[in-house]
Coordinates of C-alpha atoms and ligand atoms in Angstrom, one line a residue:
Chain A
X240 CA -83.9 98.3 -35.4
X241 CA -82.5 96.5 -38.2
X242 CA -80.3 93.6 -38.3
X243 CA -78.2 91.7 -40.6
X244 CA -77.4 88.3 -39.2
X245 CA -74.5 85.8 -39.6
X246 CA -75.8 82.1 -38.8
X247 CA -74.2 79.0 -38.7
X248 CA -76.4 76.3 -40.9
X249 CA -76.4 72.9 -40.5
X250 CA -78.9 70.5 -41.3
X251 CA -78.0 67.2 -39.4
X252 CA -74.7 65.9 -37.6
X253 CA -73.1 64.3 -40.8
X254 CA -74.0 67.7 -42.9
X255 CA -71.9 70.1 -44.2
X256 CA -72.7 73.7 -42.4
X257 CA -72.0 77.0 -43.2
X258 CA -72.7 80.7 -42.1
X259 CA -76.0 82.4 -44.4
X260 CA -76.9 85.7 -43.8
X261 CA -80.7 86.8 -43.0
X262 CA -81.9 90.6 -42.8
X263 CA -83.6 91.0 -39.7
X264 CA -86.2 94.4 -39.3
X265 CA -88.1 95.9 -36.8
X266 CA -86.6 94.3 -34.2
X267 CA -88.0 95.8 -30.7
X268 CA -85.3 96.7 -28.3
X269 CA -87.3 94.9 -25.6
X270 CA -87.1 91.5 -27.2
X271 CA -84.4 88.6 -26.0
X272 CA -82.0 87.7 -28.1
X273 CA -84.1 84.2 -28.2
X274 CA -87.5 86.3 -28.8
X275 CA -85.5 88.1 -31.8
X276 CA -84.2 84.6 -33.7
X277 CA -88.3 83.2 -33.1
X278 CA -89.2 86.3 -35.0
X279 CA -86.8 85.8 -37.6
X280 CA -88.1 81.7 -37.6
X281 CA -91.7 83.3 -38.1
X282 CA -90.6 84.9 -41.0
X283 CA -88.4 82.3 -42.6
X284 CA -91.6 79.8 -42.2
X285 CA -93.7 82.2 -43.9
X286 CA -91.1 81.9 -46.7
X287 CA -91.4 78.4 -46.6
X288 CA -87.9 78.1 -45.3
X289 CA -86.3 75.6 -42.7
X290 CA -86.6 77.5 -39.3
X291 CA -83.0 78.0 -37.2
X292 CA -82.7 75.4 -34.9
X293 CA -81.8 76.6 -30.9
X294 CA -81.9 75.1 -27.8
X295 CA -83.7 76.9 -24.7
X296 CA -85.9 76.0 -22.2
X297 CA -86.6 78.2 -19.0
X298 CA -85.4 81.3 -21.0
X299 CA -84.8 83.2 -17.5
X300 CA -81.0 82.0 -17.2
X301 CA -81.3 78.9 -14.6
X302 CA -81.5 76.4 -16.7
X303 CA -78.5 76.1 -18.4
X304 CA -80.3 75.0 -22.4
X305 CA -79.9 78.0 -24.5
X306 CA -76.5 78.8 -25.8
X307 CA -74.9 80.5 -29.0
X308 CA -71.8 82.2 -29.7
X309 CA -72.7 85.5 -30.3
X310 CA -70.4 88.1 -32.1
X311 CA -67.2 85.5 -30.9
X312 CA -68.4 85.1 -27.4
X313 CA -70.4 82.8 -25.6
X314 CA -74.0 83.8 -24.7
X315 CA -72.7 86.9 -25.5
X316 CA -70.8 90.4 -25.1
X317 CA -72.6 90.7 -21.6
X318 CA -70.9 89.4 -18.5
X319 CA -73.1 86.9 -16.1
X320 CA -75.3 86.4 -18.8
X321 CA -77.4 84.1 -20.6
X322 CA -78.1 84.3 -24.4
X323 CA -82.1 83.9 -23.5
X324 CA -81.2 87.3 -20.9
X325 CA -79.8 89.2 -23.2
X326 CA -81.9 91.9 -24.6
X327 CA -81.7 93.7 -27.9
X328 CA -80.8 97.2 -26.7
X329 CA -77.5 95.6 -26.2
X330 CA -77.2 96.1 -30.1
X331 CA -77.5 98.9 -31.9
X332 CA -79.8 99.4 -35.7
X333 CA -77.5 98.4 -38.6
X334 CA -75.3 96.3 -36.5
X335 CA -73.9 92.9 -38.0
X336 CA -74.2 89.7 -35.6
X337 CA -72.1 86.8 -36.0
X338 CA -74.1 83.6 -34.3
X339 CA -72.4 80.1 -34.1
X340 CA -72.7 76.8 -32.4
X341 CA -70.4 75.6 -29.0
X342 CA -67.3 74.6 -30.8
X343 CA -66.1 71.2 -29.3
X344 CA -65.0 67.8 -30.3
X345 CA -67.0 66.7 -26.9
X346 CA -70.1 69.0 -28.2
X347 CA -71.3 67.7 -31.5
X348 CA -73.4 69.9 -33.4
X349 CA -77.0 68.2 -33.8
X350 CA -78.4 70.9 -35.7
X351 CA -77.6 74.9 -36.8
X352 CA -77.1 76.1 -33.4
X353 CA -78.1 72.7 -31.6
X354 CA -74.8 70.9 -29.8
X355 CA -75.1 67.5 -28.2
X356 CA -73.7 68.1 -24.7
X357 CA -74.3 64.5 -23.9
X358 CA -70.5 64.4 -22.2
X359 CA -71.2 66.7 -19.9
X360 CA -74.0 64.3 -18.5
X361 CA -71.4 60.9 -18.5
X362 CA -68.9 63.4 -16.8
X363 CA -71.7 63.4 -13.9
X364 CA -72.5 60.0 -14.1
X365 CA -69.1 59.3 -13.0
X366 CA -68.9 61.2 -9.7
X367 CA -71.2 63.9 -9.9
X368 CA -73.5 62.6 -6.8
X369 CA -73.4 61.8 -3.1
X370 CA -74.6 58.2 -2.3
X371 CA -77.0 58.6 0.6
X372 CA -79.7 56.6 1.5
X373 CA -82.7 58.6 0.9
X374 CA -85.4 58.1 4.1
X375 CA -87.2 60.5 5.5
X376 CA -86.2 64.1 5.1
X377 CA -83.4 65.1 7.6
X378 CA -83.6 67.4 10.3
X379 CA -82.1 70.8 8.9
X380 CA -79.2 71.2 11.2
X381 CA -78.0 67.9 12.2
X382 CA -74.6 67.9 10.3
X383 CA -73.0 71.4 10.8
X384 CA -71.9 73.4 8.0
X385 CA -69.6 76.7 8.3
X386 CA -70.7 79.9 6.8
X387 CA -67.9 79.7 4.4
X388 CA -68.2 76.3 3.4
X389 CA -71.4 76.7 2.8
X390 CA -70.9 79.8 0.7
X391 CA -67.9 78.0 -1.2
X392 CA -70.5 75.7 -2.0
X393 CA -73.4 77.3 -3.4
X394 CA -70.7 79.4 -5.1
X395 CA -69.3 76.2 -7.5
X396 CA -73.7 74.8 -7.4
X397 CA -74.7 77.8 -9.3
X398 CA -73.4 76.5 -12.4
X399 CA -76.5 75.6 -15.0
X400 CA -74.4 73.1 -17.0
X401 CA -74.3 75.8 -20.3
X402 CA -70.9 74.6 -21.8
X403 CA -70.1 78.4 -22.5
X404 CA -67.0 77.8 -20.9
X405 CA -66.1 74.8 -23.0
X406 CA -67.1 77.6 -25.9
X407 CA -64.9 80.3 -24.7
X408 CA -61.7 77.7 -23.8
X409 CA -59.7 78.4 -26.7
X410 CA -58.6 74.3 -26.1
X411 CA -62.1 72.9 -25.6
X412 CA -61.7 72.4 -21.7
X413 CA -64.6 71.4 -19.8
X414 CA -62.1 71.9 -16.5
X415 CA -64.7 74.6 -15.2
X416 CA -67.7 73.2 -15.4
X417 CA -65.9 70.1 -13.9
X418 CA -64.3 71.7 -11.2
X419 CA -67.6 73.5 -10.0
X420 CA -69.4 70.1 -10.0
X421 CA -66.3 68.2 -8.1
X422 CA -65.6 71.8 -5.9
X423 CA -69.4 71.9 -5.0
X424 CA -69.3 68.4 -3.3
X425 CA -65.9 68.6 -1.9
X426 CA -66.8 71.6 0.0
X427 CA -69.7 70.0 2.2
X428 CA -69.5 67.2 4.7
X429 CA -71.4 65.2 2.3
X430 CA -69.5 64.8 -0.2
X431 CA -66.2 63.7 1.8
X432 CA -66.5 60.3 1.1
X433 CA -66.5 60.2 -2.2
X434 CA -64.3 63.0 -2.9
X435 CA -61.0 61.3 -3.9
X436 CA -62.5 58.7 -6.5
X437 CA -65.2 61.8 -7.7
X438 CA -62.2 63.9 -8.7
X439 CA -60.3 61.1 -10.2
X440 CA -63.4 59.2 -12.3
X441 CA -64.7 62.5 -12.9
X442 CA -61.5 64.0 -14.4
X443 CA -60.8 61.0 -16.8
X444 CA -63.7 60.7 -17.9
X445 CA -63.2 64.9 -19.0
X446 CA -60.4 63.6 -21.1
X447 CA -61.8 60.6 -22.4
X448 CA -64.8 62.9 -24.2
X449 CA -62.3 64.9 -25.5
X450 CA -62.2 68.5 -24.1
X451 CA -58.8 69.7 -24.0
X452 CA -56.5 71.0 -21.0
X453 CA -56.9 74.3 -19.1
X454 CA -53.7 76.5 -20.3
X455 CA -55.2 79.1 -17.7
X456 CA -56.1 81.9 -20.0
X457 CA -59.6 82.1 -18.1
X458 CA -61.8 82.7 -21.0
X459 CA -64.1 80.5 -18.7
X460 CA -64.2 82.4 -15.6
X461 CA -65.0 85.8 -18.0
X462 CA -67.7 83.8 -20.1
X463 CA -69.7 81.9 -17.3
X464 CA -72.9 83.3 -17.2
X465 CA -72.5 82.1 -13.3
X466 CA -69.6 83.6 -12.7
X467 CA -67.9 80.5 -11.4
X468 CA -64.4 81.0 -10.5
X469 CA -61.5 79.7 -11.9
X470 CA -60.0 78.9 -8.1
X471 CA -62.5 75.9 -8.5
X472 CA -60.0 74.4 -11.4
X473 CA -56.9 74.7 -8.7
X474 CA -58.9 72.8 -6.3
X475 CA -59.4 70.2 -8.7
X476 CA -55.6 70.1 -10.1
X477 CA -54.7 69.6 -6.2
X478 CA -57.7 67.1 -5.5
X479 CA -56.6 65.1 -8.6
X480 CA -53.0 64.4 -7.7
X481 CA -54.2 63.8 -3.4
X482 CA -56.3 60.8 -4.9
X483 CA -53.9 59.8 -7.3
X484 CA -51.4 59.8 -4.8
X485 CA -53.0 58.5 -1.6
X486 CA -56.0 58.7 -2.7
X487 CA -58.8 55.6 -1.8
X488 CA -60.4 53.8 -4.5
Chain B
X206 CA -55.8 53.2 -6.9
X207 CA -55.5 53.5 -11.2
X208 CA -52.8 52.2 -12.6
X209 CA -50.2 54.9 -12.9
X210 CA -49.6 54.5 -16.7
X211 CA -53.5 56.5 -16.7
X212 CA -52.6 58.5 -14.1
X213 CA -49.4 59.6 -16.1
X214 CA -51.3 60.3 -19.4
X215 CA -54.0 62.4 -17.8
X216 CA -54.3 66.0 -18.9
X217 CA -54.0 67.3 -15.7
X218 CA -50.7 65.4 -14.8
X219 CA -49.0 66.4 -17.7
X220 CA -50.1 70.2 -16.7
X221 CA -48.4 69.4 -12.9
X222 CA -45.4 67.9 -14.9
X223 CA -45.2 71.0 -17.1
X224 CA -45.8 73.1 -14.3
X225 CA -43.3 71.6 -11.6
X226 CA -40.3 71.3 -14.9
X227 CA -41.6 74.8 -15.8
X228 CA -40.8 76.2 -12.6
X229 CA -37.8 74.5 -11.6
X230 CA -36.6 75.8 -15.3
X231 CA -37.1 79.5 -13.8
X232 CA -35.1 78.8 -11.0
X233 CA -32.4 77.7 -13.3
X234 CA -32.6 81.3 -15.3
X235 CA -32.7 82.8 -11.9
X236 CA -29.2 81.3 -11.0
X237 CA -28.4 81.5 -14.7
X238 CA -28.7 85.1 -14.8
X239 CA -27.0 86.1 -10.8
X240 CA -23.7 84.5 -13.0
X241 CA -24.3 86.7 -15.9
X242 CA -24.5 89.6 -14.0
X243 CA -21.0 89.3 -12.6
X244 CA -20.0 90.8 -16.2
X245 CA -20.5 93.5 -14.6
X246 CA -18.1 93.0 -11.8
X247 CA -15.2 92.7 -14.3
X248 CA -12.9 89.7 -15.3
X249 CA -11.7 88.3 -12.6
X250 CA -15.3 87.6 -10.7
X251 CA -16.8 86.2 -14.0
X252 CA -13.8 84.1 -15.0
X253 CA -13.6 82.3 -11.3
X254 CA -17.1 81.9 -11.1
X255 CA -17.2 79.8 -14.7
X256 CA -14.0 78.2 -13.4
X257 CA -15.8 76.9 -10.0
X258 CA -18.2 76.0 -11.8
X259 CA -16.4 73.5 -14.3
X260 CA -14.1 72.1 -10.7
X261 CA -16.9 72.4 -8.4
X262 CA -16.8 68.3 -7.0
X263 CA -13.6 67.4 -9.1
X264 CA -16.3 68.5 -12.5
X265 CA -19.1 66.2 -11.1
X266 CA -21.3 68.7 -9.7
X267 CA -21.8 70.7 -13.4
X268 CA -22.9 67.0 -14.8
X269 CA -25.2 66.1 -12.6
X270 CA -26.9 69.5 -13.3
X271 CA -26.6 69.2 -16.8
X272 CA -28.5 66.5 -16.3
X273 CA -31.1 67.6 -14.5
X274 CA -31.6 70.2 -16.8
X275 CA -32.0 67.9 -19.9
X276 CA -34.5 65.8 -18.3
X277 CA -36.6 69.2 -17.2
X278 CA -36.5 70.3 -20.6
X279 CA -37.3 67.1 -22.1
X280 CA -40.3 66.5 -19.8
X281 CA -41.5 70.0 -20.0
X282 CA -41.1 69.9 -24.0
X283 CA -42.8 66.4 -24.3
X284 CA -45.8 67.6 -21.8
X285 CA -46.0 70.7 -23.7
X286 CA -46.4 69.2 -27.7
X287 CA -48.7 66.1 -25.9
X288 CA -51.1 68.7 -24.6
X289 CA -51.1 71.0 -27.4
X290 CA -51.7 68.3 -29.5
X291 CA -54.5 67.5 -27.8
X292 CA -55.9 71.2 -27.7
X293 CA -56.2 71.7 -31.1
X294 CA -57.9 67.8 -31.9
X295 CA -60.4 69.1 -29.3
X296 CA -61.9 71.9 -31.5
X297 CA -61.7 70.7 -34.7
X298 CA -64.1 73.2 -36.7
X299 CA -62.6 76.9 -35.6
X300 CA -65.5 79.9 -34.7
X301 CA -65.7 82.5 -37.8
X302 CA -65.4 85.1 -34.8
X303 CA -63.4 85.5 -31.6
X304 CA -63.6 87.9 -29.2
X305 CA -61.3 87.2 -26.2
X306 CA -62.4 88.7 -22.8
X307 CA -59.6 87.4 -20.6
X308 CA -56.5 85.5 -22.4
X309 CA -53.2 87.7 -23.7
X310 CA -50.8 87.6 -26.1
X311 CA -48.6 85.9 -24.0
X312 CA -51.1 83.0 -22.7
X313 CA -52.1 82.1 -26.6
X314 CA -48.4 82.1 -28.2
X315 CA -47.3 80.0 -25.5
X316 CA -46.6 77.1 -28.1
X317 CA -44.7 79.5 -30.1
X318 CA -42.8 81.3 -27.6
X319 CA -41.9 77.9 -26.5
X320 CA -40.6 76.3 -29.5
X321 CA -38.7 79.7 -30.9
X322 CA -36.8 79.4 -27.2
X323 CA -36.5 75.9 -27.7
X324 CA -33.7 76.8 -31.4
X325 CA -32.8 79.5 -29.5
X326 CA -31.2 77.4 -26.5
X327 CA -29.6 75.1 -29.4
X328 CA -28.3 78.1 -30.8
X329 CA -27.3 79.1 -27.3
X330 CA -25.5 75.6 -26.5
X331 CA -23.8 75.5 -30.0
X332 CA -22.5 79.1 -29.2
X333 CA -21.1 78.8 -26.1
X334 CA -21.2 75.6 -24.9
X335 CA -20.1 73.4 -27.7
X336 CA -18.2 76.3 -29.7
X337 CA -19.4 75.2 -33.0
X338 CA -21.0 78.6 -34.3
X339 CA -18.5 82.2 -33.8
X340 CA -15.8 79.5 -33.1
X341 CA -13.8 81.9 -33.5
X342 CA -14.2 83.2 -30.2
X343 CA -14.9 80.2 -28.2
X344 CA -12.4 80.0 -25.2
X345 CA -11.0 76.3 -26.3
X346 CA -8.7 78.0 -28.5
X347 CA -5.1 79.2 -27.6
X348 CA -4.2 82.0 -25.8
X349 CA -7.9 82.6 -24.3
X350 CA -6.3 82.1 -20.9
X351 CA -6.7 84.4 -17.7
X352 CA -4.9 83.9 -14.7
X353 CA -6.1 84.5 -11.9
X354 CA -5.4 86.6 -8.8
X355 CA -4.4 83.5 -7.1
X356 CA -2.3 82.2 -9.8
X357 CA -4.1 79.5 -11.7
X358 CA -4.3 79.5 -15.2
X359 CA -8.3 79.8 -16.3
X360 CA -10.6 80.0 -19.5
X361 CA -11.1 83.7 -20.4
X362 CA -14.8 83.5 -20.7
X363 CA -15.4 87.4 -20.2
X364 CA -13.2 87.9 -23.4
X365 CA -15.5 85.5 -25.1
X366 CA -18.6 86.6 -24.0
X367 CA -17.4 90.2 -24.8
X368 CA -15.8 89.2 -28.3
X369 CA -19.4 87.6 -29.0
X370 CA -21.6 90.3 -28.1
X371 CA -19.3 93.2 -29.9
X372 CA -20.8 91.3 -33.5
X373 CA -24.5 93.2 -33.9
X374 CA -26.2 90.4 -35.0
X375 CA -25.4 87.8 -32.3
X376 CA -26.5 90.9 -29.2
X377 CA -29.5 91.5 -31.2
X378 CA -30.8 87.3 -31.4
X379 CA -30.0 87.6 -28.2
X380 CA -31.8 90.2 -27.0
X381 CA -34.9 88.5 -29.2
X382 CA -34.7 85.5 -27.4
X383 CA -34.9 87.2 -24.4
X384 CA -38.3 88.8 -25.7
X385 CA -39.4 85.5 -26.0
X386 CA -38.2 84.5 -22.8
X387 CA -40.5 87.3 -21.3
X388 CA -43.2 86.7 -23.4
X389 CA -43.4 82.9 -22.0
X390 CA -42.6 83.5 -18.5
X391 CA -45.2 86.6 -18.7
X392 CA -47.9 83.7 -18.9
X393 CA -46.2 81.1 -17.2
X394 CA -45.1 81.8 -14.1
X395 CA -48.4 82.6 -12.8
X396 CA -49.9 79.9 -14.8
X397 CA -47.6 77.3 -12.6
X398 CA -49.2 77.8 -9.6
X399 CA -52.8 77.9 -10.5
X400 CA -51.8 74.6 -12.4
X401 CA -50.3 73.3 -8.8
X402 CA -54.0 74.3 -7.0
X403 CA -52.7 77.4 -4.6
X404 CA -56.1 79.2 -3.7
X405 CA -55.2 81.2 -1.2
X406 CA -57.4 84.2 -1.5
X407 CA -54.4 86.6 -0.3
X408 CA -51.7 84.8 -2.8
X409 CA -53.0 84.5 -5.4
X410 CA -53.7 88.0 -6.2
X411 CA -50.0 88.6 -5.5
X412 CA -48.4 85.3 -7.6
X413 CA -50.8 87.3 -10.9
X414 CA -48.7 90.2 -10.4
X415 CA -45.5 88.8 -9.1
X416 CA -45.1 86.6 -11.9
X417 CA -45.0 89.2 -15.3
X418 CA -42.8 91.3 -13.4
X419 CA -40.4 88.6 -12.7
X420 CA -40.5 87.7 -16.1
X421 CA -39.6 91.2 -17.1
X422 CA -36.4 91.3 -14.5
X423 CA -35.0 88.1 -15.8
X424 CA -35.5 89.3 -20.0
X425 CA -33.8 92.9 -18.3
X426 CA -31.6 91.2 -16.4
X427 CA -30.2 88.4 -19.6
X428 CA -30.4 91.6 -22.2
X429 CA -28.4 94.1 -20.1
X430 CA -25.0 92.1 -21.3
X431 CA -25.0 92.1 -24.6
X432 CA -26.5 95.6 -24.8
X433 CA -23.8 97.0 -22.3
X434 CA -21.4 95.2 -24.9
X435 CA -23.0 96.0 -27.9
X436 CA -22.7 99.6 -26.7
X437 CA -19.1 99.7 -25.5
X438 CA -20.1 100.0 -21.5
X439 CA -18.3 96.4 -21.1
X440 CA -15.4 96.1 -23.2
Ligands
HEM199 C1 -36.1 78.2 -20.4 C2 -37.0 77.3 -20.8 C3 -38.5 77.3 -20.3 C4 -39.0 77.7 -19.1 C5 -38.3 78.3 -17.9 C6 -40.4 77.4 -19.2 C7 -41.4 77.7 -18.2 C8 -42.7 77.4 -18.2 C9 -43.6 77.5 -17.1 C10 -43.3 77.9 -15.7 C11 -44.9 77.1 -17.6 C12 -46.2 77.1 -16.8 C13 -46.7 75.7 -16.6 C14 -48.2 75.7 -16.2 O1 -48.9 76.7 -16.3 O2 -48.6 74.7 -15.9 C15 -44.7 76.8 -19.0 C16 -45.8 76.4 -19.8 C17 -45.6 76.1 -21.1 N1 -44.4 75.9 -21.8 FE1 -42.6 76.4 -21.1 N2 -40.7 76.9 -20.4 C18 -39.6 76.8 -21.1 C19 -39.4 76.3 -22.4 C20 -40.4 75.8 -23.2 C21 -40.2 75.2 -24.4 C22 -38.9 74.9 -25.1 C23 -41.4 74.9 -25.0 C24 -41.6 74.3 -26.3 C25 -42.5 73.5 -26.7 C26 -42.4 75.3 -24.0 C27 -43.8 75.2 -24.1 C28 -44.7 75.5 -23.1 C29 -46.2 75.4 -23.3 C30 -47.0 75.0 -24.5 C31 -46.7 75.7 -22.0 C32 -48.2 75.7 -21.7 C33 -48.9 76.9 -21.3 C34 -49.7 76.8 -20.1 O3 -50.2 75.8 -19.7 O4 -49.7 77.8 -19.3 N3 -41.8 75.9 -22.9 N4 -43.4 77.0 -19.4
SF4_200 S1 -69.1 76.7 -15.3 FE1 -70.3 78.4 -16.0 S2 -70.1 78.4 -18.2 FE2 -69.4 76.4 -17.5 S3 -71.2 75.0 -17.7 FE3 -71.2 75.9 -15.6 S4 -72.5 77.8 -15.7 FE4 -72.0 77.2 -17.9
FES201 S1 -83.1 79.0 -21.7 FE1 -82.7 78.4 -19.7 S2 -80.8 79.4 -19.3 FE2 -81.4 80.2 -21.2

């Protein structure tokens, strides 16, 4: 098939990008999204052009690197799904593609599609743990954990760190990917120690990179290529205002 | 514990505060509009309801909620232009495409809706509260008396409300403002709750659709007077 693509430009932090448009061809239906913009970096070198910059990594959705706007949506017009899974049958020949970076005060763009998601990192650094001694490994069942719990838990872990739902927030928020790393830990015996000065220090610190605040239109939730749920960011509202009020410190 | 001052400016306490004043602002209309509604009933219910009103604790107890209500409104108001403030600085270059999957109408105008219901309740006060606009059917003037079955001498409020409505223009803004009204509470009452943290598996389902059809009774509810007036069903 054959492709006419929309791509956001930009040749370093301080530049001035824009969107240029590159004719794509004989694109195989079988290639990745990711497989389809190296082939069109092949050609572009060939032409003694500056290749499109992109992030990725494990390109089999775990890791959480790769991410684009595609066609206005994060990763996307599949649900649960990452830009390096999605596959070119998705689109049909002749179609028009619009690709863009993460749009975010908190997520500078680096390069073309390349954002700096450095915030998300000092948003961890301020909670995102448990502070155990580590020692020899310990015996699989000695603190009990409930089915749900447990569940709840690996529900909020499976999120890869993408910023798509910082993307799709039409403020910016970073209140999902928060609230799975805060939910996650809160849900487990582990974490319980922590949990009231995790959800405050990890909450500022959200505002003081600059995302904005969840208006609950759950863009997120529909855009997470985990499907992390958007019950993770009432959690957090409620675990907020227990450790502001009551909370230890 | 932080000091309160960062607590207070934190995103997420300025939603609770929007939130809390949000809701206690729809159990204002709620009240609002059970009064209305007695239009319906004829003269003398509507006339000795706004009459117990004003007396109700020798004319304290209207005060005091007067009061109450300002401060919602303010707080709610504040929170609201802080926060989406702070939306827009967060994305400062804007995608060439959107394609929303999940938000509505309702959620994104919320701003809007918020700020045309904003002039509206000016508009609303001046008209009936303050009788500076359609003075001319305010009840402060003479002769807009009813007296009541017992005897005592009261404001005719349904011949102003009715006097009011019978003009086209003043029933239609308000039956616009109630759009608006329905527009913002289609988002928000929902929105309130996930903002206050209930999870509940079983509730929540049930607050998503509780809350736009609420919102649609109380827009009903508020437009039914001026469009029984406007069409000559109250007179
Ligand atoms: C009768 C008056 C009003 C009522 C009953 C009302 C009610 C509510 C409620 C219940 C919420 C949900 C809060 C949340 O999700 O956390 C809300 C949100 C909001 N309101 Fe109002 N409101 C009123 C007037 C206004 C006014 C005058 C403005 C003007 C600026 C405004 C702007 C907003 C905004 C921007 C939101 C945020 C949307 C969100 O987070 O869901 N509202 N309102
Ligand atoms: S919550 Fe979902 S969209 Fe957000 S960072 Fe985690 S995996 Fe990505
Ligand atoms: S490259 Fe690892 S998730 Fe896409």
């Amino acid at each position: 098939m054959n492709l006419r693509l929309h791509i956001w430009r930009q040749s370093g932090p301080d530049a001035q990008g824009m969107l240029k448009t590159y004719d794509v061809q004989n694109v195989s239906e079988h290639m990745s999204f990711l497989e389809m913009l190296d082939v069109l970096n092949e050609d572009l070198l060939t032409k003694g052009e500056v290749p499109v910059a992109f992030d990725h990594d494990c390109r089999e959705g775990i890791c959480g690197t790769c991410g684009m706007v595609i066609n206005g949506r994060p990763h996307g017009p599949l649900t649960r799904t990452t830009a390096c899974q999605l596959h070119m049958r998705t689109f049909k020949d002749g179609d028009e593609i619009y690709i863009e970076p993460w749009r975010a005060r908190a997520f500078p763009v680096m390069r073309d599609l390349i954002v700096d998601r450095g915030s998300f990192d000092r948003i961890i650094q301020k909670g995102g743990f448990v502070s155990v001694n580590t020692g020899n490994a310990q015996d699989g069942n000695a603190i009990p954990i409930s089915k749900k719990d447990a569940d709840r838990a690996m529900d909020a872990a499976a999120c890869i760190g993408c910023g798509a739902c910082v993307a799709a927030c039409p403020n910016s928020s970073a209140m999902l990917f928060t609230s799975a790393k805060i939910g996650h830990l809160g849900s487990l015996p582990q974490g319980q120690t922590e949990r009231s000065t995790r959800a405050m220090n990890m909450v500022l610190q959200m505002d003081a990179e600059g995302f904005g605040a969840c208006t609950n239109h759950y863009e997120c939730e529909a855009a997470c290529p985990k499907g992390i749920s958007a019950e993770f960011i009432a959690q957090m509202n409620k675990d907020f205002v227990a450790s502001a009020f009551g909370g230890r410190d | 514990m932080k000091a309160f001052g960062e607590i207070w400016r934190s995103n997420i306490f300025q939603k609770w505060l929007m939130a809390l004043t949000g809701l206690l602002l729809v159990g204002f209309l709620l009240g609002h509009l059970s009064g209305n509604l007695l239009v319906f009933l004829g003269k003398e219910d509507i006339n000795s309801y706004a009459h117990g009103l004003h007396t109700m604790g020798h004319g304290m107890v209207i005060w005091i909620v007067r009061l109450g209500l300002l401060s919602m409104f303010v707080l709610h108001v504040v929170a609201a232009i802080t926060l989406s403030r702070r939306n827009r600085a967060a994305r400062p270059t804007s995608y060439a495409k959107v394609t929303p999957r999940r938000s509505t109408i309702a959620s994104r105008s919320m701003l809007y809706s918020g700020l045309l219901l904003l002039t509206y309740v000016l508009y609303h006060l001046a008209h009936f509260t303050w009788g500076v606009v359609h003075a001319e059917n305010y009840v402060g003037q003479p002769g807009w008396q009813y007296t009541l079955a017992d005897g005592t001498v009261v404001a005719d409020v349904y011949r102003m409300v009715v006097a009011s409505f019978q003009i086209p223009l003043v029933a239609v803004l308000y039956v616009l403002a109630m759009v608006m009204v329905g527009l913002h509470l289609n988002h928000a009452i929902a929105s309130a709750f996930q903002t206050m943290g209930v999870t509940n598996k079983r509730i929540v389902p049930a607050i998503r659709s509780i809350g736009p059809l609420l919102s649609f009774i109380i827009a009903a509810g508020f437009s039914a007077v001026p469009l029984a007036i406007l069409a000559g069903v109250v007179k």
